[in-house]
mmCIF file of C-alpha atoms in Angstrom:
data_model
loop_
_atom_site.group_PDB
_atom_site.id
_atom_site.type_symbol
_atom_site.label_atom_id
_atom_site.label_comp_id
_atom_site.label_asym_id
_atom_site.label_seq_id
_atom_site.Cartn_x
_atom_site.Cartn_y
_atom_site.Cartn_z
ATOM 1 C CA UNK A 1 67.934 122.904 84.775
ATOM 2 C CA UNK A 2 70.732 120.766 83.353
ATOM 3 C CA UNK A 3 73.356 123.371 84.320
ATOM 4 C CA UNK A 4 72.088 123.381 87.905
ATOM 5 C CA UNK A 5 72.333 119.583 88.081
ATOM 6 C CA UNK A 6 75.834 119.656 86.617
ATOM 7 C CA UNK A 7 76.927 122.250 89.206
ATOM 8 C CA UNK A 8 75.486 120.122 91.997
ATOM 9 C CA UNK A 9 77.285 117.028 90.694
ATOM 10 C CA UNK A 10 80.592 118.909 90.437
ATOM 11 C CA UNK A 11 80.132 120.168 93.993
ATOM 12 C CA UNK A 12 79.481 116.627 95.259
ATOM 13 C CA UNK A 13 82.536 115.254 93.489
ATOM 14 C CA UNK A 14 84.732 118.080 94.813
ATOM 15 C CA UNK A 15 83.541 117.235 98.320
ATOM 16 C CA UNK A 16 84.274 113.534 97.830
ATOM 17 C CA UNK A 17 87.752 114.231 96.416
ATOM 18 C CA UNK A 18 88.489 116.411 99.431
ATOM 19 C CA UNK A 19 87.393 113.575 101.733
ATOM 20 C CA UNK A 20 89.813 111.183 100.028
ATOM 21 C CA UNK A 21 92.728 113.599 100.228
ATOM 22 C CA UNK A 22 92.153 114.371 103.905
ATOM 23 C CA UNK A 23 93.268 117.584 105.576
ATOM 24 C CA UNK A 24 96.086 119.389 103.840
ATOM 25 C CA UNK A 25 99.393 119.323 105.680
ATOM 26 C CA UNK A 26 100.226 122.558 107.408
ATOM 27 C CA UNK A 27 96.763 123.975 106.862
ATOM 28 C CA UNK A 28 95.707 126.196 109.749
ATOM 29 C CA UNK A 29 92.208 127.428 110.438
ATOM 30 C CA UNK A 30 91.499 131.015 109.523
ATOM 31 C CA UNK A 31 91.214 133.471 112.377
ATOM 32 C CA UNK A 32 87.817 134.745 111.289
ATOM 33 C CA UNK A 33 86.420 131.311 110.428
ATOM 34 C CA UNK A 34 82.906 130.824 111.751
ATOM 35 C CA UNK A 35 82.296 127.706 113.805
ATOM 36 C CA UNK A 36 79.255 125.910 112.477
ATOM 37 C CA UNK A 37 76.951 123.779 114.591
ATOM 38 C CA UNK A 38 74.802 121.073 112.986
ATOM 39 C CA UNK A 39 72.557 118.633 114.782
ATOM 40 C CA UNK A 40 69.380 116.702 114.114
ATOM 41 C CA UNK A 41 66.499 115.132 115.980
ATOM 42 C CA UNK A 42 64.141 112.374 114.877
ATOM 43 C CA UNK A 43 60.457 113.294 114.842
ATOM 44 C CA UNK A 44 59.314 109.933 116.188
ATOM 45 C CA UNK A 45 58.042 109.221 119.662
ATOM 46 C CA UNK A 46 56.759 111.552 122.317
ATOM 47 C CA UNK A 47 59.290 114.187 123.413
ATOM 48 C CA UNK A 48 60.233 113.799 127.077
ATOM 49 C CA UNK A 49 62.436 115.370 129.698
ATOM 50 C CA UNK A 50 65.449 113.441 128.385
ATOM 51 C CA UNK A 51 65.032 115.065 124.943
ATOM 52 C CA UNK A 52 64.840 118.472 126.525
ATOM 53 C CA UNK A 53 67.809 118.055 128.866
ATOM 54 C CA UNK A 54 69.881 116.016 126.415
ATOM 55 C CA UNK A 55 69.478 118.038 123.249
ATOM 56 C CA UNK A 56 66.939 120.827 123.052
ATOM 57 C CA UNK A 57 68.213 122.840 126.027
ATOM 58 C CA UNK A 58 71.737 122.630 124.575
ATOM 59 C CA UNK A 59 70.468 123.674 121.141
ATOM 60 C CA UNK A 60 68.879 126.811 122.600
ATOM 61 C CA UNK A 61 72.162 127.719 124.303
ATOM 62 C CA UNK A 62 74.267 126.994 121.195
ATOM 63 C CA UNK A 63 72.229 129.349 119.021
ATOM 64 C CA UNK A 64 73.362 132.179 121.292
ATOM 65 C CA UNK A 65 77.029 131.139 121.256
ATOM 66 C CA UNK A 66 77.673 130.447 117.550
ATOM 67 C CA UNK A 67 77.169 132.441 114.381
ATOM 68 C CA UNK A 68 76.100 129.550 112.175
ATOM 69 C CA UNK A 69 73.649 127.026 113.611
ATOM 70 C CA UNK A 70 71.695 124.449 111.611
ATOM 71 C CA UNK A 71 69.161 122.090 113.163
ATOM 72 C CA UNK A 72 67.356 119.390 111.268
ATOM 73 C CA UNK A 73 64.324 117.246 111.826
ATOM 74 C CA UNK A 74 65.841 114.044 110.479
ATOM 75 C CA UNK A 75 62.761 112.338 109.113
ATOM 76 C CA UNK A 76 64.775 110.163 106.712
ATOM 77 C CA UNK A 77 66.514 108.546 109.701
ATOM 78 C CA UNK A 78 63.138 107.711 111.189
ATOM 79 C CA UNK A 79 62.007 105.672 108.167
ATOM 80 C CA UNK A 80 64.577 102.941 108.753
ATOM 81 C CA UNK A 81 61.758 101.222 110.646
ATOM 82 C CA UNK A 82 58.140 101.014 109.433
ATOM 83 C CA UNK A 83 56.196 104.250 109.939
ATOM 84 C CA UNK A 84 52.606 105.263 109.298
ATOM 85 C CA UNK A 85 53.028 108.146 106.799
ATOM 86 C CA UNK A 86 50.199 110.214 108.298
ATOM 87 C CA UNK A 87 51.578 109.813 111.813
ATOM 88 C CA UNK A 88 55.090 110.698 110.623
ATOM 89 C CA UNK A 89 53.850 113.866 108.884
ATOM 90 C CA UNK A 90 52.098 114.940 112.079
ATOM 91 C CA UNK A 91 55.148 114.058 114.179
ATOM 92 C CA UNK A 92 57.316 116.324 111.994
ATOM 93 C CA UNK A 93 54.923 119.230 112.581
ATOM 94 C CA UNK A 94 54.741 118.446 116.304
ATOM 95 C CA UNK A 95 58.540 118.327 116.649
ATOM 96 C CA UNK A 96 58.856 121.643 114.816
ATOM 97 C CA UNK A 97 56.320 123.223 117.185
ATOM 98 C CA UNK A 98 58.114 121.765 120.226
ATOM 99 C CA UNK A 99 61.492 123.100 119.114
ATOM 100 C CA UNK A 100 60.068 126.568 118.536
ATOM 101 C CA UNK A 101 58.200 126.491 121.850
ATOM 102 C CA UNK A 102 61.381 125.474 123.713
ATOM 103 C CA UNK A 103 63.298 128.481 122.408
ATOM 104 C CA UNK A 104 64.771 127.665 119.004
ATOM 105 C CA UNK A 105 64.792 131.027 117.268
ATOM 106 C CA UNK A 106 64.335 130.843 113.460
ATOM 107 C CA UNK A 107 66.028 134.245 113.159
ATOM 108 C CA UNK A 108 69.243 132.883 114.706
ATOM 109 C CA UNK A 109 69.216 129.327 113.367
ATOM 110 C CA UNK A 110 68.319 127.399 110.269
ATOM 111 C CA UNK A 111 65.696 124.782 111.113
ATOM 112 C CA UNK A 112 64.866 122.414 108.262
ATOM 113 C CA UNK A 113 63.319 119.073 107.416
ATOM 114 C CA UNK A 114 65.953 116.646 106.154
ATOM 115 C CA UNK A 115 63.808 115.128 103.393
ATOM 116 C CA UNK A 116 63.251 118.580 101.869
ATOM 117 C CA UNK A 117 66.968 118.885 101.035
ATOM 118 C CA UNK A 118 67.601 116.537 98.109
ATOM 119 C CA UNK A 119 71.377 116.757 98.550
ATOM 120 C CA UNK A 120 71.087 114.598 101.692
ATOM 121 C CA UNK A 121 69.831 111.610 99.736
ATOM 122 C CA UNK A 122 72.168 112.321 96.814
ATOM 123 C CA UNK A 123 75.241 112.380 99.046
ATOM 124 C CA UNK A 124 73.996 109.305 100.899
ATOM 125 C CA UNK A 125 73.764 107.446 97.586
ATOM 126 C CA UNK A 126 77.262 108.496 96.537
ATOM 127 C CA UNK A 127 78.819 107.549 99.875
ATOM 128 C CA UNK A 128 76.905 104.254 99.962
ATOM 129 C CA UNK A 129 78.334 103.376 96.556
ATOM 130 C CA UNK A 130 81.858 104.185 97.720
ATOM 131 C CA UNK A 131 81.958 102.475 101.125
ATOM 132 C CA UNK A 132 82.658 98.761 100.914
ATOM 133 C CA UNK A 133 81.633 96.055 103.396
ATOM 134 C CA UNK A 134 85.164 95.474 104.802
ATOM 135 C CA UNK A 135 85.339 99.168 105.743
ATOM 136 C CA UNK A 136 81.926 98.981 107.417
ATOM 137 C CA UNK A 137 82.940 95.895 109.374
ATOM 138 C CA UNK A 138 85.620 97.953 111.144
ATOM 139 C CA UNK A 139 83.057 100.452 112.474
ATOM 140 C CA UNK A 140 81.770 99.938 116.020
ATOM 141 C CA UNK A 141 78.223 100.991 115.148
ATOM 142 C CA UNK A 142 78.068 98.461 112.301
ATOM 143 C CA UNK A 143 79.218 95.693 114.652
ATOM 144 C CA UNK A 144 76.538 96.595 117.209
ATOM 145 C CA UNK A 145 73.798 96.625 114.574
ATOM 146 C CA UNK A 146 75.029 93.342 113.100
ATOM 147 C CA UNK A 147 74.834 91.668 116.508
ATOM 148 C CA UNK A 148 71.274 92.916 116.988
ATOM 149 C CA UNK A 149 70.077 91.542 113.628
ATOM 150 C CA UNK A 150 67.778 88.571 113.549
ATOM 151 C CA UNK A 151 68.901 85.448 111.742
ATOM 152 C CA UNK A 152 72.452 86.688 111.241
ATOM 153 C CA UNK A 153 71.516 88.782 108.197
ATOM 154 C CA UNK A 154 73.511 91.923 107.610
ATOM 155 C CA UNK A 155 72.055 95.384 108.245
ATOM 156 C CA UNK A 156 72.695 96.196 104.592
ATOM 157 C CA UNK A 157 69.870 93.856 103.589
ATOM 158 C CA UNK A 158 67.311 95.703 105.707
ATOM 159 C CA UNK A 159 66.478 92.734 107.947
ATOM 160 C CA UNK A 160 67.868 94.444 111.007
ATOM 161 C CA UNK A 161 65.748 96.152 113.639
ATOM 162 C CA UNK A 162 66.476 99.798 114.339
ATOM 163 C CA UNK A 163 68.383 102.186 112.168
ATOM 164 C CA UNK A 164 70.601 100.262 109.791
ATOM 165 C CA UNK A 165 71.560 103.169 107.569
ATOM 166 C CA UNK A 166 73.512 105.187 110.134
ATOM 167 C CA UNK A 167 77.065 103.936 109.961
#
């Protein structure tokens, strides 16, 4: 168990070091490199035509065009605002059923629930510890969320409406 945790930690730190170094100069993509597609959808609300035309229809097409496709039901993003746990659990199941009914093929794609992959929260914690407020203040999304906050409080303190963790 301890060895597995150590390997995970080393993998996270290798990833973070690579982020700091940036792309290597002169590095060219490999000819046989597989293009990977990753996207997520929140399980909240009632799916509508806009969801289908804006995301789901594209997802179905992409699974035919690419060799590596990962789709996630991003339930952790949906808990940035208060949720009834029972309703959220049912919404996750409903969204999974909708995606499968619309043509997402589990034999061609990886469909997973974000909260079931502990590395998401682990990496979020590491990146949160590394990103400082001045860096966040340069990001457009942070500025928009800051303007929408009540009472001038910062999104980092959780007093902001909407998703304050996506920066």
